JSON list of C-alpha atoms in Angstrom, two decimals:
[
{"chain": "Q", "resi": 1, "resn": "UNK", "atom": "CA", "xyz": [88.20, 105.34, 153.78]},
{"chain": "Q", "resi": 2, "resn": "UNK", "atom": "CA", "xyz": [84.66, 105.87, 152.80]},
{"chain": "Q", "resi": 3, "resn": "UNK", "atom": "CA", "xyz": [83.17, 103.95, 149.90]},
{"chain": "Q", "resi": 4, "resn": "UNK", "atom": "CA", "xyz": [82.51, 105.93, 146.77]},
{"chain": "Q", "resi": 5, "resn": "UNK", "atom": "CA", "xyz": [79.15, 106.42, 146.53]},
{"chain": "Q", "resi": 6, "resn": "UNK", "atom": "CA", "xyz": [77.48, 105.28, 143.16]},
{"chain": "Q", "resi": 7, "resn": "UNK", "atom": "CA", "xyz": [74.62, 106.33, 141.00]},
{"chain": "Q", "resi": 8, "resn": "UNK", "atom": "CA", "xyz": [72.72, 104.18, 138.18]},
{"chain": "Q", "resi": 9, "resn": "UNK", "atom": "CA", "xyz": [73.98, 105.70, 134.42]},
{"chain": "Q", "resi": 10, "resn": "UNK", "atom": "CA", "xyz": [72.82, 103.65, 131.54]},
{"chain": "Q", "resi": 11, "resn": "UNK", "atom": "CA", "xyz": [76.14, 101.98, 129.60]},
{"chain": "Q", "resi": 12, "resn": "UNK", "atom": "CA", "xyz": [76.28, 103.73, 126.16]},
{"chain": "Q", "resi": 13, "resn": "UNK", "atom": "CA", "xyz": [77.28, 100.37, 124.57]},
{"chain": "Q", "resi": 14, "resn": "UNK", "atom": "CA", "xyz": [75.42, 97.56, 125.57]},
{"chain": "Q", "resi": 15, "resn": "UNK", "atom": "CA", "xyz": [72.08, 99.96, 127.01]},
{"chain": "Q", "resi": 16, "resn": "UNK", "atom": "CA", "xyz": [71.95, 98.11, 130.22]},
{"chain": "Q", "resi": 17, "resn": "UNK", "atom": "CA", "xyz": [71.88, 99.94, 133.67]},
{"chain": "Q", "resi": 18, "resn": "UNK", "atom": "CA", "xyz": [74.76, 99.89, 135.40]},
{"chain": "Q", "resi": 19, "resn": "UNK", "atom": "CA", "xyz": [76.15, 101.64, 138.71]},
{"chain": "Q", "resi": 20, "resn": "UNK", "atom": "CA", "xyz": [79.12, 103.99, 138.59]},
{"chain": "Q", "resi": 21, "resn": "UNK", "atom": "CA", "xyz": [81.18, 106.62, 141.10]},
{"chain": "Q", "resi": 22, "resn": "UNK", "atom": "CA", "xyz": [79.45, 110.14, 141.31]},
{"chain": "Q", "resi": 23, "resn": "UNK", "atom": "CA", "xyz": [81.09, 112.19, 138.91]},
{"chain": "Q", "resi": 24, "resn": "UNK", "atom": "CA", "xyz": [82.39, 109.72, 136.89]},
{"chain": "Q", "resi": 25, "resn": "UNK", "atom": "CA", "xyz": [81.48, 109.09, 133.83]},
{"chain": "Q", "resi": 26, "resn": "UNK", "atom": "CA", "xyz": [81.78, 106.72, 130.46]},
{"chain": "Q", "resi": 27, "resn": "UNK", "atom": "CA", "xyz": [84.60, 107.57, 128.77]},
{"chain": "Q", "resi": 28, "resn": "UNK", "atom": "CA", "xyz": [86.97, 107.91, 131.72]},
{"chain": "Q", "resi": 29, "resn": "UNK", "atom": "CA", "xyz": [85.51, 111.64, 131.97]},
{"chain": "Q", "resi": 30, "resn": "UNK", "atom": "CA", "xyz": [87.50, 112.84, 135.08]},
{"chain": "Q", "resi": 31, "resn": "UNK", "atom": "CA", "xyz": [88.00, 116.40, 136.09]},
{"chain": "Q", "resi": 32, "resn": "UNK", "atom": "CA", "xyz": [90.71, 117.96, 134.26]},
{"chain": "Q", "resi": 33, "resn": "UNK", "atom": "CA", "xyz": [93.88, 117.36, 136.13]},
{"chain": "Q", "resi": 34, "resn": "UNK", "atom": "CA", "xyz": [93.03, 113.94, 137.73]},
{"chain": "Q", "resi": 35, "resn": "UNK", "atom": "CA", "xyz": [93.47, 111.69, 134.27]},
{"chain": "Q", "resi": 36, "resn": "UNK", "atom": "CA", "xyz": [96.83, 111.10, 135.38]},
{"chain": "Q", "resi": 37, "resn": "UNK", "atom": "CA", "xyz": [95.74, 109.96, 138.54]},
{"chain": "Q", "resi": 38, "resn": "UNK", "atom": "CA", "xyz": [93.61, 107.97, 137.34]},
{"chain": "Q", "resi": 39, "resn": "UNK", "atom": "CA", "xyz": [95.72, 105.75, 135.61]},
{"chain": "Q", "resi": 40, "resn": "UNK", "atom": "CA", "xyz": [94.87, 106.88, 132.11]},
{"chain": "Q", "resi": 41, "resn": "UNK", "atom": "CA", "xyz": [97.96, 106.50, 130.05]},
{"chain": "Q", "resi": 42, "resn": "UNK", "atom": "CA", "xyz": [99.64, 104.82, 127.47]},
{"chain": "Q", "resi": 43, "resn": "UNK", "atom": "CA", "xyz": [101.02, 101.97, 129.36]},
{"chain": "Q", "resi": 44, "resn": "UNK", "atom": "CA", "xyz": [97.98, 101.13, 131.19]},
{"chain": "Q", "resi": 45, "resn": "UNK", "atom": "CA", "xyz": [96.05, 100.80, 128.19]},
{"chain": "Q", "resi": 46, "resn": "UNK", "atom": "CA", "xyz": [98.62, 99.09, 126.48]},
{"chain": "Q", "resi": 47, "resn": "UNK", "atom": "CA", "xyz": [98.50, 96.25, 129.44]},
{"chain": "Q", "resi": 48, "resn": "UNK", "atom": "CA", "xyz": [94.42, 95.68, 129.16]},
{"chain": "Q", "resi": 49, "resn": "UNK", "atom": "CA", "xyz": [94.95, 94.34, 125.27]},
{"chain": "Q", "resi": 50, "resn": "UNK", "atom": "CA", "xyz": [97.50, 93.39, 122.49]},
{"chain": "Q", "resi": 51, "resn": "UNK", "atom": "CA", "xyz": [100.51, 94.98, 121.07]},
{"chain": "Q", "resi": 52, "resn": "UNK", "atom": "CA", "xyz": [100.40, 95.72, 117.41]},
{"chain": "Q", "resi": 53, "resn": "UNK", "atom": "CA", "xyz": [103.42, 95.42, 115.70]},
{"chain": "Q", "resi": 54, "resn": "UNK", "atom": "CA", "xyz": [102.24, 95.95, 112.19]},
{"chain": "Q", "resi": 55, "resn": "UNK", "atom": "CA", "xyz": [100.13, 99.48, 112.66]},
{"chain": "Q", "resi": 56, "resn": "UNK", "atom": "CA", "xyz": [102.47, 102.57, 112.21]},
{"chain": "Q", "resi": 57, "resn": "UNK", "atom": "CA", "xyz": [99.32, 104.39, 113.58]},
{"chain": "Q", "resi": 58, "resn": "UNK", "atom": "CA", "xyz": [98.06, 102.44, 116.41]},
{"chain": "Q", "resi": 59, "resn": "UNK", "atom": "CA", "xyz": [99.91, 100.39, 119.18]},
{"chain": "Q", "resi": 60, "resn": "UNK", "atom": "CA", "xyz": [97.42, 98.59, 121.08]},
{"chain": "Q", "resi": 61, "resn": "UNK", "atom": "CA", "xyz": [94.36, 96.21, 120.42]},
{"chain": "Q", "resi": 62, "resn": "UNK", "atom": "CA", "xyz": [91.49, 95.69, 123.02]},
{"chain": "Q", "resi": 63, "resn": "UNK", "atom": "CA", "xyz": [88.08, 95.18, 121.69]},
{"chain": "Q", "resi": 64, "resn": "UNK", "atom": "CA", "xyz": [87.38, 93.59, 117.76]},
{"chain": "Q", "resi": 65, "resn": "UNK", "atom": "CA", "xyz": [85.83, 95.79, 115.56]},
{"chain": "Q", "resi": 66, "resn": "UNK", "atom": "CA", "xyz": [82.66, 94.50, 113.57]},
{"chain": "Q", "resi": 67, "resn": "UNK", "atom": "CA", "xyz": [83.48, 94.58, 110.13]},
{"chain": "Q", "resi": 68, "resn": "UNK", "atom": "CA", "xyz": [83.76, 98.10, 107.97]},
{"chain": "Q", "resi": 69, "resn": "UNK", "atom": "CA", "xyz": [81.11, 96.50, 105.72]},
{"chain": "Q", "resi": 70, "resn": "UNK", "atom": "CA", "xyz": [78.48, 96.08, 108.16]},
{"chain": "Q", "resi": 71, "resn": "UNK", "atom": "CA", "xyz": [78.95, 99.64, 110.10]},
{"chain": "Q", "resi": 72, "resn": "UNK", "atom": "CA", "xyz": [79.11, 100.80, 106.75]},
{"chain": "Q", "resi": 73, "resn": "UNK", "atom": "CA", "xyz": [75.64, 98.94, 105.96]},
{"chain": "Q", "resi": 74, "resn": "UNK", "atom": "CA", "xyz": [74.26, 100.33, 108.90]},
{"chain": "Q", "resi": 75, "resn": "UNK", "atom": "CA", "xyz": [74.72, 103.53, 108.20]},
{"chain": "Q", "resi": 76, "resn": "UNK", "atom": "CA", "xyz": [72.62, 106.95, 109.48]},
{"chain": "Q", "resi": 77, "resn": "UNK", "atom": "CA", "xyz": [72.26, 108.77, 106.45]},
{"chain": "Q", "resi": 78, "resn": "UNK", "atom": "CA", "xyz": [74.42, 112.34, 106.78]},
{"chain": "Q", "resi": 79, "resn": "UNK", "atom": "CA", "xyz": [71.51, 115.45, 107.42]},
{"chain": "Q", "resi": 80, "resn": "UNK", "atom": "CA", "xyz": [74.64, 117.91, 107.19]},
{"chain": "Q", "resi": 81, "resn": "UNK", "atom": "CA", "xyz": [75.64, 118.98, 103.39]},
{"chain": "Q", "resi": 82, "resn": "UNK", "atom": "CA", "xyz": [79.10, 119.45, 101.06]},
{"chain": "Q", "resi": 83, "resn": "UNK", "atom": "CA", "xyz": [79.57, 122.80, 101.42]},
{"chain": "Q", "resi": 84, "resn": "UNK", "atom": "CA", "xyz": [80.36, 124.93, 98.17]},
{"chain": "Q", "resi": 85, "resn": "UNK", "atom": "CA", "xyz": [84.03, 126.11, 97.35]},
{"chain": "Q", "resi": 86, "resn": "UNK", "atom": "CA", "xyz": [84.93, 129.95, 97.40]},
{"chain": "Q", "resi": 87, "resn": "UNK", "atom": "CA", "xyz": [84.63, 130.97, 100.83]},
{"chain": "Q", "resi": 88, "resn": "UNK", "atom": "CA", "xyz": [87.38, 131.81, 102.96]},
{"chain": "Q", "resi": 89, "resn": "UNK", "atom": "CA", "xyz": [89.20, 129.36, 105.53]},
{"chain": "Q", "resi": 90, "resn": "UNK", "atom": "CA", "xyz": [87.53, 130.92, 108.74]},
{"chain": "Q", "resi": 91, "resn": "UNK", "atom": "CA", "xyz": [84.39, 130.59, 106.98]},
{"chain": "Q", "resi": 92, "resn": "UNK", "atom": "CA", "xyz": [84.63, 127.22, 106.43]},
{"chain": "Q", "resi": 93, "resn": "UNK", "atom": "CA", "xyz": [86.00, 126.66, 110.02]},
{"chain": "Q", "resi": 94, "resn": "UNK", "atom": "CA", "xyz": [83.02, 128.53, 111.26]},
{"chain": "Q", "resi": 95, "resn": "UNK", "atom": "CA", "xyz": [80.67, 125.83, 109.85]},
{"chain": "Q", "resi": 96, "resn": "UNK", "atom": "CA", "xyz": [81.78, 123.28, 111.48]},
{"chain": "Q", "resi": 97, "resn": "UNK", "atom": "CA", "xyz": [82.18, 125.30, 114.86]},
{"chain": "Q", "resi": 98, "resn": "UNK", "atom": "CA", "xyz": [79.21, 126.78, 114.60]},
{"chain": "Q", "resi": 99, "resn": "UNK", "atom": "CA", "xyz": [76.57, 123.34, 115.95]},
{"chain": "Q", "resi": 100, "resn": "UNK", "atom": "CA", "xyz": [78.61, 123.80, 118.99]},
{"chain": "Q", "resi": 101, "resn": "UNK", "atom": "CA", "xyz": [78.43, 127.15, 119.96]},
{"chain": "Q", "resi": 102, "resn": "UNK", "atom": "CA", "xyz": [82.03, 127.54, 119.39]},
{"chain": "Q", "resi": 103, "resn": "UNK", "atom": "CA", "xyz": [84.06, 130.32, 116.92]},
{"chain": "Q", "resi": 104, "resn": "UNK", "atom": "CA", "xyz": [87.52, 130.59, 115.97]},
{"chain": "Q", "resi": 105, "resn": "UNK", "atom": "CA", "xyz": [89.89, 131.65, 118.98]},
{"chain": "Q", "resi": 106, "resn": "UNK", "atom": "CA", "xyz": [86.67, 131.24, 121.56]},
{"chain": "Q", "resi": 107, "resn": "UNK", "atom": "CA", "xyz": [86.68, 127.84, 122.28]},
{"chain": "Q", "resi": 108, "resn": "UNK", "atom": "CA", "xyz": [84.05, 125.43, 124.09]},
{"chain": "Q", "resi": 109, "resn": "UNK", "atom": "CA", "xyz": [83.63, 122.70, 125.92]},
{"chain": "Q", "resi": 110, "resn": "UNK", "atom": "CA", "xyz": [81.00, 119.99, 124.15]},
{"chain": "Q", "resi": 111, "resn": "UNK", "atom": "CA", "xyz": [79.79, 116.77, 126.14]},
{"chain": "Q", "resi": 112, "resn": "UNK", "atom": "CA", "xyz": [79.93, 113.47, 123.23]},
{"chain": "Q", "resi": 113, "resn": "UNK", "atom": "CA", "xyz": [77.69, 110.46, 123.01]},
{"chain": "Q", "resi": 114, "resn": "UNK", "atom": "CA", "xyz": [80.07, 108.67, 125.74]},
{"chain": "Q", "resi": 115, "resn": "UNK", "atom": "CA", "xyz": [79.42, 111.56, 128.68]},
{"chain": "Q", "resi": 116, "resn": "UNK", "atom": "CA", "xyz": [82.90, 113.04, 127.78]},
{"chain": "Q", "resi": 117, "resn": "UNK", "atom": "CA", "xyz": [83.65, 116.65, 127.45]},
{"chain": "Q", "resi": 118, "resn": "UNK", "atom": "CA", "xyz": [85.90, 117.49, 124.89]},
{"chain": "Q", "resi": 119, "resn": "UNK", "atom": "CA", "xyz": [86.80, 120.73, 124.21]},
{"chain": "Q", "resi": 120, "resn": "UNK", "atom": "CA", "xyz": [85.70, 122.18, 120.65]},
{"chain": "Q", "resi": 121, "resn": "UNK", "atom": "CA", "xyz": [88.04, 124.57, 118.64]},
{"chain": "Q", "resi": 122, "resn": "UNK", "atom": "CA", "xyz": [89.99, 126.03, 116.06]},
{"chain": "Q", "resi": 123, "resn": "UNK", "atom": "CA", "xyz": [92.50, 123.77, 117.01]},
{"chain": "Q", "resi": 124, "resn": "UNK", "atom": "CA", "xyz": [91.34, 120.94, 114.98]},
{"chain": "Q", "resi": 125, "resn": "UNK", "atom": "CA", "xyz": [92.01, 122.79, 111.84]},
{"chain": "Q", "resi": 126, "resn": "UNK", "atom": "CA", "xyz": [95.48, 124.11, 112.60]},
{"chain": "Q", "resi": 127, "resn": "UNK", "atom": "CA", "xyz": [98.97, 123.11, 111.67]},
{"chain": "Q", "resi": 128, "resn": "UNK", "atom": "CA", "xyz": [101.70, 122.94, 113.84]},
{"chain": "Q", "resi": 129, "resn": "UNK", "atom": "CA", "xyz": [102.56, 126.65, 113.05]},
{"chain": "Q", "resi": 130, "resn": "UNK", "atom": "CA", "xyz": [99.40, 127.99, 113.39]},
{"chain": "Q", "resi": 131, "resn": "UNK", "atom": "CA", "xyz": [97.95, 128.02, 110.11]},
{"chain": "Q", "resi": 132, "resn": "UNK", "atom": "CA", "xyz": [94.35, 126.70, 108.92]},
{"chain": "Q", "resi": 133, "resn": "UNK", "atom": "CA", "xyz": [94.76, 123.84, 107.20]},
{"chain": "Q", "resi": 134, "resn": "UNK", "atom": "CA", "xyz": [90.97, 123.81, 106.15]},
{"chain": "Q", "resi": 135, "resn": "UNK", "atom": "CA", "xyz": [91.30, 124.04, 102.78]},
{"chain": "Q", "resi": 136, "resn": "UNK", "atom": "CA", "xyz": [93.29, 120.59, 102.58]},
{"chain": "Q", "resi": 137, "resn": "UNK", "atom": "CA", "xyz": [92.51, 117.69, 100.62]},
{"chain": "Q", "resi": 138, "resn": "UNK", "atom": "CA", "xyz": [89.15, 119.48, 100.08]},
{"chain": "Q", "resi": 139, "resn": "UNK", "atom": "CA", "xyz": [88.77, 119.43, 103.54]},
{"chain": "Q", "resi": 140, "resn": "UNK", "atom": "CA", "xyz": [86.73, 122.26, 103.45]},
{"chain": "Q", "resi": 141, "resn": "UNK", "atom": "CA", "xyz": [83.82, 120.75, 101.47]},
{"chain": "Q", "resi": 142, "resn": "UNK", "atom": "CA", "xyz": [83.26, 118.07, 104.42]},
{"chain": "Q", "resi": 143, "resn": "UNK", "atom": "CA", "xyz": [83.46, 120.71, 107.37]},
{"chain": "Q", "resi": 144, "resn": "UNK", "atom": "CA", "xyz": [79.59, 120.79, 108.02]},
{"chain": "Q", "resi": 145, "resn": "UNK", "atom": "CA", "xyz": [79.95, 116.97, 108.04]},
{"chain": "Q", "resi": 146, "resn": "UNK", "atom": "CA", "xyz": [82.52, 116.96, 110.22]},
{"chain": "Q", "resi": 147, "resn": "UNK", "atom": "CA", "xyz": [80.69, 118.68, 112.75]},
{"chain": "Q", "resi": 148, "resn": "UNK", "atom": "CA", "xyz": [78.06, 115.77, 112.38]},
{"chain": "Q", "resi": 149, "resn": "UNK", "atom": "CA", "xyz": [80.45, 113.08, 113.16]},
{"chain": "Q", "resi": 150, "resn": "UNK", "atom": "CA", "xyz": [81.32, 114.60, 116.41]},
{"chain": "Q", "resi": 151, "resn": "UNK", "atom": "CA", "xyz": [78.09, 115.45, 117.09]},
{"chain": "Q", "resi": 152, "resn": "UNK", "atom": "CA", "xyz": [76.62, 112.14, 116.24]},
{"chain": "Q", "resi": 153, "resn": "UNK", "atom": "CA", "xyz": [79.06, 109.52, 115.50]},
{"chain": "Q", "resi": 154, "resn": "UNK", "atom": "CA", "xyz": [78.78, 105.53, 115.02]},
{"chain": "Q", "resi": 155, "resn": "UNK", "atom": "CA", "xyz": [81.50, 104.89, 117.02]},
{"chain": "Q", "resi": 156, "resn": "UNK", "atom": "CA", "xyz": [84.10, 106.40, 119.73]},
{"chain": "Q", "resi": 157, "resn": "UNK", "atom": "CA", "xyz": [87.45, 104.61, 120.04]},
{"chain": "Q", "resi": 158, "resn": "UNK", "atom": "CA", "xyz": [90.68, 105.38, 122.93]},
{"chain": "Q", "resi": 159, "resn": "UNK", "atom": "CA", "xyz": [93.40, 103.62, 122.11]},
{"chain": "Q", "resi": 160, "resn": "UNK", "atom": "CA", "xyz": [97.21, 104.39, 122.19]},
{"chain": "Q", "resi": 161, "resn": "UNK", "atom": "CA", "xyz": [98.54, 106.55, 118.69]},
{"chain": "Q", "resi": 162, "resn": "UNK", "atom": "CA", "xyz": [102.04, 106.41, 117.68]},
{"chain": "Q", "resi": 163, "resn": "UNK", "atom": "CA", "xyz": [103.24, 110.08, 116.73]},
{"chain": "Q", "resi": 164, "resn": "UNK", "atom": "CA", "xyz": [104.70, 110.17, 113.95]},
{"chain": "Q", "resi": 165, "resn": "UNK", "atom": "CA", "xyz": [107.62, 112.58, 114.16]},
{"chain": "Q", "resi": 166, "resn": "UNK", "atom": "CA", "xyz": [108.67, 111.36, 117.47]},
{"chain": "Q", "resi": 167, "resn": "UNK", "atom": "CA", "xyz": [107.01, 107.50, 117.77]},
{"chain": "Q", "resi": 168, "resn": "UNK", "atom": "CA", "xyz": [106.10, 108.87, 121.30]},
{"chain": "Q", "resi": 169, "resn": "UNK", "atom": "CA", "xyz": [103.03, 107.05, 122.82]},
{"chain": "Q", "resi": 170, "resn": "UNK", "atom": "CA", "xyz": [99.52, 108.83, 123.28]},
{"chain": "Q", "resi": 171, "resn": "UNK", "atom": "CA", "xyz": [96.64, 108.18, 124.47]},
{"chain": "Q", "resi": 172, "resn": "UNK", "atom": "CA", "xyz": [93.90, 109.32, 121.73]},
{"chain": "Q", "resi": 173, "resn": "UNK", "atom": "CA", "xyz": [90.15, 109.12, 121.31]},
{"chain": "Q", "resi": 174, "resn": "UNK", "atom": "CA", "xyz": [88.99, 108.92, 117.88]},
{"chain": "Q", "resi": 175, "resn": "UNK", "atom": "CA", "xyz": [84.91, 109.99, 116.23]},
{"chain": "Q", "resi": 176, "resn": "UNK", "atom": "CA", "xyz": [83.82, 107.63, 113.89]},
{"chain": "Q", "resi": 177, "resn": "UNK", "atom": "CA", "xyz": [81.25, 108.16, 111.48]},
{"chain": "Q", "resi": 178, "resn": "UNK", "atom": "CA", "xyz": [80.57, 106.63, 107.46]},
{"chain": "Q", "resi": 179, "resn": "UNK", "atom": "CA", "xyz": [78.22, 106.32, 105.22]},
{"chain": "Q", "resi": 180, "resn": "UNK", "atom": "CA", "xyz": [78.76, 104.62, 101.67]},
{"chain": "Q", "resi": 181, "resn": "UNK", "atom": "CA", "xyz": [80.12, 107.66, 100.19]},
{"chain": "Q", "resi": 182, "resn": "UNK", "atom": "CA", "xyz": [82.47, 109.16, 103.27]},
{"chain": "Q", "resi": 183, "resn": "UNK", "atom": "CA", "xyz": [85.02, 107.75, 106.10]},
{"chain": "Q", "resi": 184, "resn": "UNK", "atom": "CA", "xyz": [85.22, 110.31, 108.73]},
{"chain": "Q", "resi": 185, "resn": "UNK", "atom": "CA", "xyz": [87.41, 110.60, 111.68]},
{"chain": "Q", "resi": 186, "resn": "UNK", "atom": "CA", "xyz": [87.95, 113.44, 114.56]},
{"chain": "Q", "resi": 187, "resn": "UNK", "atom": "CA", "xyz": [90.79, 113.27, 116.67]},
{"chain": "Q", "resi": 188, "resn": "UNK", "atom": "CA", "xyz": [91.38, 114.44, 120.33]},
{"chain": "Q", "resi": 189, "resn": "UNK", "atom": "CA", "xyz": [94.82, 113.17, 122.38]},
{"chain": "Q", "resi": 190, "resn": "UNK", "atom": "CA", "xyz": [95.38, 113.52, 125.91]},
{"chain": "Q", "resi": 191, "resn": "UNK", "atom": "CA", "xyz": [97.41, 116.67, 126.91]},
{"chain": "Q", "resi": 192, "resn": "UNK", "atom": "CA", "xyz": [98.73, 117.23, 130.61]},
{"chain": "Q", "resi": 193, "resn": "UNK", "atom": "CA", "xyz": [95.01, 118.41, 132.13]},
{"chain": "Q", "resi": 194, "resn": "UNK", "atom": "CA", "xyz": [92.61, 117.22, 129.37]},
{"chain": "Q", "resi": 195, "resn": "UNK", "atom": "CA", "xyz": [91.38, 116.53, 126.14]},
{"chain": "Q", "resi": 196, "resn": "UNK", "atom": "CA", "xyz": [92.80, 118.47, 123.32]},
{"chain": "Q", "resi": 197, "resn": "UNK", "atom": "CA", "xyz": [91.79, 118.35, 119.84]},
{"chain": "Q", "resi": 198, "resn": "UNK", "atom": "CA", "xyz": [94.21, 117.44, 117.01]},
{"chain": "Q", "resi": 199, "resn": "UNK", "atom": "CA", "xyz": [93.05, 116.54, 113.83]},
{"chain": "Q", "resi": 200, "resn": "UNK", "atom": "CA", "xyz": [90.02, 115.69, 111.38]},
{"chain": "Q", "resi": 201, "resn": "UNK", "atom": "CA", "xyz": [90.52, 113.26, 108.67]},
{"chain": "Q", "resi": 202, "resn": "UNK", "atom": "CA", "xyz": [87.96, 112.50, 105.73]},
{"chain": "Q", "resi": 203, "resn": "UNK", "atom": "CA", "xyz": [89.71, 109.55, 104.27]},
{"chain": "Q", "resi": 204, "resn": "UNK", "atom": "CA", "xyz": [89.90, 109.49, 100.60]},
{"chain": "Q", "resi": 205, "resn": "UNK", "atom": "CA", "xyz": [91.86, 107.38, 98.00]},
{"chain": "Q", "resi": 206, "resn": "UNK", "atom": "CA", "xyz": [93.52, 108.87, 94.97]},
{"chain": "Q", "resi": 207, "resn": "UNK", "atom": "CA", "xyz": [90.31, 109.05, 92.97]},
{"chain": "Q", "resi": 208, "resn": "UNK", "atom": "CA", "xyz": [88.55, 110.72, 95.65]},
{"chain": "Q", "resi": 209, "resn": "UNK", "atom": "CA", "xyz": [86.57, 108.13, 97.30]},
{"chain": "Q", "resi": 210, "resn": "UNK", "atom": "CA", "xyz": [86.22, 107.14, 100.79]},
{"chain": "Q", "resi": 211, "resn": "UNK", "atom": "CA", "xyz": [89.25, 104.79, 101.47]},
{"chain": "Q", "resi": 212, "resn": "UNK", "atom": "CA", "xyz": [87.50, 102.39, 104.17]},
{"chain": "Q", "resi": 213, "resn": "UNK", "atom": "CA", "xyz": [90.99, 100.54, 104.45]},
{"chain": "Q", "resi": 214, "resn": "UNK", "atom": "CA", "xyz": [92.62, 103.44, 105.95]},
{"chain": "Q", "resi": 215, "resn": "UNK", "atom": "CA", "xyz": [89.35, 103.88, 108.40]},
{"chain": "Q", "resi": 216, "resn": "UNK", "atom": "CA", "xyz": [89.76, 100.64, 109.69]},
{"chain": "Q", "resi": 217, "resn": "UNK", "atom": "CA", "xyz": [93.41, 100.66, 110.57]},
{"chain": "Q", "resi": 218, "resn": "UNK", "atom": "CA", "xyz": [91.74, 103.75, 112.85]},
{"chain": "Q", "resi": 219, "resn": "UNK", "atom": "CA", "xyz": [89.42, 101.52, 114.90]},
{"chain": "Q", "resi": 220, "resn": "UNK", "atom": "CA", "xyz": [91.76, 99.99, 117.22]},
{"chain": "Q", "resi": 221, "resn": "UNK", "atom": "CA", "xyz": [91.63, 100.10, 121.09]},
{"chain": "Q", "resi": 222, "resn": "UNK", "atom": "CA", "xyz": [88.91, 100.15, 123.19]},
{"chain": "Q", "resi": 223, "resn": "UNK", "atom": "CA", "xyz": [85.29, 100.62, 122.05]},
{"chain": "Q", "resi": 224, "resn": "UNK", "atom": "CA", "xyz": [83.80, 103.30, 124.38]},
{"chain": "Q", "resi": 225, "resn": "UNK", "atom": "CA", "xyz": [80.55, 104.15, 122.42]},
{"chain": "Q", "resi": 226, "resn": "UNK", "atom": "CA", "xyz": [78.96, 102.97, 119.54]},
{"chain": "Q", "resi": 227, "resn": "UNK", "atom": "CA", "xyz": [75.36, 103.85, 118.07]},
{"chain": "Q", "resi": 228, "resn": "UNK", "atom": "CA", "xyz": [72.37, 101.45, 119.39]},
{"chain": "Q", "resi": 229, "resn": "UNK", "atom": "CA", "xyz": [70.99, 99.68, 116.65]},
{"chain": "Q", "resi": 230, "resn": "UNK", "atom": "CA", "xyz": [67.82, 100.06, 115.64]}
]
């Protein structure tokens, strides 16, 4: 068989030049309906670290992450807002869709930090029936924020999620981004073709401030981007 033939890319975490297969990219970025092929599931990620036994969230460990503090020290100020109650749902969902190019039912396709493309929707802010859910734990405040993270995050993590209903294994891929007022997360999970987005989490205790403990249960698996330091 021929070799692949490789091309010089720059490796998001550690800067250096390194040489990877045409059309392949950080991240694992294959075409849509080749991940599978490619190996990229649960068990094979699951093999390359640790099994966690006390994470009802996460089931695998691969790379350590530096401590909360620190990343938290480190910080890139937010540019994007709190957006002002009294708007409608698709209003708010609109502001975060918006940096993209994206609007509700008219999804997109967006390339992250890592060379991935994800695709960008609605989706994020839906329950399982349908509904927006944007309004949620004053969800809607952080939406323009939200955007940010994906846009811009500290750090990218895959790992393997536990679902909660089920306990079924998934490969997920998870958007990092803090400062010392807000723990953000974004959510995508592999479907059968490609990324799909899932959730959006801005973790907050009971009084309303950023619960960092419940972030860092989050960064587990394998570190796939995180932001050069300065």
């Amino acid at each position: 068989a021929p070799a692949d033939l490789m091309m010089p890319m720059i490796d998001p975490i550690s800067g250096k030049l390194v040489e990877q297969p045409q059309g392949i990219g950080f991240g694992w970025d294959y075409m849509p309906g080749d991940l599978w092929e490619r190996g990229l599931t649960p068990s094979s990620l699951m093999d390359e670290g640790r099994e966690l036994l006390d994470n009802p969230r996460m089931a695998v460990a691969i790379d350590t992450p530096e401590p909360v503090s620190d990343l938290v020290k480190a910080a890139k100020p937010f540019k994007a807002k709190l957006l002002k109650d009294g708007q409608t749902p698709e209003d708010y969902v609109r502001q975060f869709l918006k940096p993209f190019g994206a609007d509700i039912d008219r999804a997109v396709l967006f390339e992250d930090k890592s060379g991935t493309k994800v695709p960008v929707s609605d989706l994020l802010f839906r329950n399982r029936h349908g509904e927006l859910k944007a309004l949620k734990r004053n969800r809607h405040r952080v939406m323009s924020m939200m955007a940010e993270a994906l846009l811009d995050p500290d750090e990218i993590w895959m790992g393997v999620a536990r679902k909660v209903e089920s306990g079924d294994l998934v490969v997920d891929r998870r958007y990092i981004r803090v400062d010392p007022k807000t723990a953000m997360q974004i959510v995508f999970e592999i479907g059968e073709k490609t990324w799909e987005a899932v959730t959006s989490f801005d973790f907050t205790d009971k009084k309303g401030d950023a619960d960092f403990a419940a972030l860092e249960k989050r960064r587990v698996g394998k570190l796939i981007y995180k932001r050069p330091k300065k």
